[in-house]
């Protein structure tokens, strides 16, 4: 790939480090959005030089994904070995996020592919759909950190009237992570024995997560969706450039 890098650098008159930094950023974070703070330059470079990055990641066993309408780019594993299994609570919360996302889309409550909700709404929906106790506060923060690292969500600030309620922006990545078949597991799981810690073993529920991004612990669901190894009203958020609250 050094020949291709040299060629694209000569044609673009850009510093080769720009291409290296963007490639490393994608491997580490999996997705980049033109609307998220600090990621716009990476998205624009990938968008402009799609052919180079496509060949680069193809050589690494990954597929380049670009959605110019939603200003989103990322990489998805191709080999089955790159798929990671999520824990049950991670899987169920991911399914809840996808359902909330689809409902917002149907109601046209979307801005540049992002929909806005908050942690209270997510946990209320979790109890409603899954019929389980919510994760502990510490565990919930761990899961949100995992989803944020893969670009599924962008955490916002807490509300003034309730410091434990945080604004959450669900990104279009959730559609890549959670397939339709995966989403249907939530319906089959609804009403199951709360002590049963497994999803339907007959369903496909692998999560497409690149091993370079993260590695999850054991005690997982059987095969999980698609992650590669990233005004105090619910919808009042601007998506020019979204900056995640680093204090969360």
Tab-separated table of C-alpha atoms in Angstrom, residues 22-169:
chain	number	residue	atom	x	y	z
A	22	UNK	CA	-7.286	9.312	9.347
A	23	UNK	CA	-6.718	5.604	8.755
A	24	UNK	CA	-5.570	5.135	12.356
A	25	UNK	CA	-8.550	7.113	13.621
A	26	UNK	CA	-10.986	4.894	11.743
A	27	UNK	CA	-9.312	1.728	13.005
A	28	UNK	CA	-9.508	3.048	16.576
A	29	UNK	CA	-13.033	4.500	16.440
A	30	UNK	CA	-14.673	2.648	13.535
A	31	UNK	CA	-16.919	5.527	12.402
A	32	UNK	CA	-16.500	9.242	11.750
A	33	UNK	CA	-19.182	11.859	11.260
A	34	UNK	CA	-18.883	15.257	9.628
A	35	UNK	CA	-21.213	16.526	12.353
A	36	UNK	CA	-19.160	15.390	15.347
A	37	UNK	CA	-16.504	17.607	16.853
A	38	UNK	CA	-12.996	16.552	15.852
A	39	UNK	CA	-14.120	14.105	13.160
A	40	UNK	CA	-15.044	16.362	10.253
A	41	UNK	CA	-11.512	16.503	8.791
A	42	UNK	CA	-11.319	12.703	8.782
A	43	UNK	CA	-14.693	12.346	7.085
A	44	UNK	CA	-13.818	14.888	4.383
A	45	UNK	CA	-10.516	13.160	3.618
A	46	UNK	CA	-12.182	9.747	3.333
A	47	UNK	CA	-14.965	11.192	1.194
A	48	UNK	CA	-12.489	12.844	-1.182
A	49	UNK	CA	-10.167	9.836	-1.482
A	50	UNK	CA	-12.596	6.952	-1.235
A	51	UNK	CA	-10.705	4.772	-3.688
A	52	UNK	CA	-7.474	4.883	-1.667
A	53	UNK	CA	-9.131	4.197	1.680
A	54	UNK	CA	-11.316	1.461	0.201
A	55	UNK	CA	-8.242	-0.391	-1.099
A	56	UNK	CA	-6.379	0.211	2.151
A	57	UNK	CA	-9.054	-1.264	4.389
A	58	UNK	CA	-9.819	-4.026	1.920
A	59	UNK	CA	-6.216	-5.164	2.344
A	60	UNK	CA	-6.834	-5.228	6.106
A	61	UNK	CA	-9.946	-7.367	5.759
A	62	UNK	CA	-12.392	-4.517	6.322
A	63	UNK	CA	-15.019	-2.845	4.153
A	64	UNK	CA	-15.214	0.918	3.821
A	65	UNK	CA	-18.690	2.358	4.391
A	66	UNK	CA	-19.653	5.891	3.289
A	67	UNK	CA	-23.039	7.573	3.432
A	68	UNK	CA	-22.685	10.992	1.862
A	69	UNK	CA	-26.269	11.982	2.675
A	70	UNK	CA	-25.773	11.379	6.396
A	71	UNK	CA	-22.124	12.498	6.233
A	72	UNK	CA	-20.968	9.282	7.837
A	73	UNK	CA	-17.994	7.042	7.079
A	74	UNK	CA	-16.687	3.930	8.757
A	75	UNK	CA	-15.244	0.465	8.449
A	76	UNK	CA	-16.958	-2.895	8.904
A	77	UNK	CA	-15.246	-6.247	9.435
A	78	UNK	CA	-15.539	-8.793	6.651
A	79	UNK	CA	-14.201	-11.882	8.361
A	80	UNK	CA	-16.360	-13.669	10.925
A	81	UNK	CA	-13.426	-13.736	13.358
A	82	UNK	CA	-13.711	-9.959	13.691
A	83	UNK	CA	-17.190	-10.175	15.152
A	84	UNK	CA	-17.523	-9.600	18.888
A	85	UNK	CA	-20.180	-10.900	21.236
A	86	UNK	CA	-21.869	-8.418	23.516
A	87	UNK	CA	-23.090	-8.997	27.016
A	88	UNK	CA	-26.827	-9.406	27.397
A	89	UNK	CA	-27.432	-5.964	28.933
A	90	UNK	CA	-25.364	-4.347	26.160
A	91	UNK	CA	-27.306	-6.245	23.523
A	92	UNK	CA	-30.699	-5.294	24.940
A	93	UNK	CA	-29.823	-1.613	25.324
A	94	UNK	CA	-28.539	-1.595	21.760
A	95	UNK	CA	-31.849	-2.996	20.586
A	96	UNK	CA	-33.715	-0.347	22.571
A	97	UNK	CA	-31.621	2.397	20.943
A	98	UNK	CA	-32.434	1.052	17.493
A	99	UNK	CA	-36.146	0.981	18.249
A	100	UNK	CA	-36.104	4.540	19.570
A	101	UNK	CA	-34.153	5.595	16.477
A	102	UNK	CA	-36.694	4.067	14.097
A	103	UNK	CA	-39.629	5.643	15.918
A	104	UNK	CA	-38.005	9.070	15.697
A	105	UNK	CA	-37.312	8.565	11.997
A	106	UNK	CA	-40.942	7.627	11.361
A	107	UNK	CA	-42.061	10.782	13.189
A	108	UNK	CA	-39.565	12.931	11.216
A	109	UNK	CA	-37.766	13.831	14.451
A	110	UNK	CA	-34.354	13.613	12.814
A	111	UNK	CA	-31.605	16.077	11.978
A	112	UNK	CA	-28.779	15.059	9.626
A	113	UNK	CA	-29.431	11.433	10.456
A	114	UNK	CA	-29.232	12.001	14.224
A	115	UNK	CA	-32.112	11.632	16.633
A	116	UNK	CA	-32.190	13.009	20.156
A	117	UNK	CA	-33.371	11.328	23.310
A	118	UNK	CA	-32.159	11.130	26.910
A	119	UNK	CA	-31.023	8.549	29.429
A	120	UNK	CA	-34.318	8.534	31.342
A	121	UNK	CA	-36.255	7.742	28.176
A	122	UNK	CA	-33.816	4.953	27.270
A	123	UNK	CA	-34.100	3.313	30.697
A	124	UNK	CA	-37.884	3.665	30.760
A	125	UNK	CA	-38.092	2.005	27.348
A	126	UNK	CA	-35.707	-0.722	28.529
A	127	UNK	CA	-38.058	-1.657	31.377
A	128	UNK	CA	-41.120	-1.391	29.144
A	129	UNK	CA	-39.792	-3.587	26.356
A	130	UNK	CA	-37.449	-5.967	28.103
A	131	UNK	CA	-39.285	-6.419	31.405
A	132	UNK	CA	-36.015	-6.341	33.339
A	133	UNK	CA	-34.528	-4.199	36.054
A	134	UNK	CA	-32.384	-1.402	34.709
A	135	UNK	CA	-28.586	-1.696	34.950
A	136	UNK	CA	-26.880	-0.032	37.889
A	137	UNK	CA	-25.788	3.563	37.363
A	138	UNK	CA	-22.138	2.520	37.078
A	139	UNK	CA	-22.910	-0.273	34.633
A	140	UNK	CA	-25.133	1.982	32.525
A	141	UNK	CA	-22.302	4.521	32.210
A	142	UNK	CA	-19.951	1.727	31.112
A	143	UNK	CA	-22.359	0.675	28.370
A	144	UNK	CA	-22.846	4.255	27.190
A	145	UNK	CA	-19.064	4.638	27.013
A	146	UNK	CA	-18.837	1.493	24.879
A	147	UNK	CA	-21.560	2.706	22.499
A	148	UNK	CA	-19.993	6.163	22.324
A	149	UNK	CA	-16.603	4.692	21.439
A	150	UNK	CA	-18.169	2.906	18.476
A	151	UNK	CA	-20.052	5.984	17.306
A	152	UNK	CA	-23.522	4.613	18.080
A	153	UNK	CA	-24.307	7.539	20.373
A	154	UNK	CA	-22.981	10.966	21.242
A	155	UNK	CA	-23.390	11.904	24.870
A	156	UNK	CA	-24.557	15.437	25.586
A	157	UNK	CA	-24.840	17.456	28.740
A	158	UNK	CA	-27.140	16.758	31.656
A	159	UNK	CA	-30.314	18.743	32.178
A	160	UNK	CA	-30.244	21.569	34.712
A	161	UNK	CA	-33.376	20.313	36.436
A	162	UNK	CA	-32.084	16.734	36.684
A	163	UNK	CA	-28.337	16.147	36.784
A	164	UNK	CA	-28.796	12.385	36.299
A	165	UNK	CA	-30.673	12.794	33.026
A	166	UNK	CA	-28.289	13.170	30.095
A	167	UNK	CA	-29.061	14.132	26.509
A	168	UNK	CA	-28.185	11.341	24.066
A	169	UNK	CA	-27.863	11.672	20.297
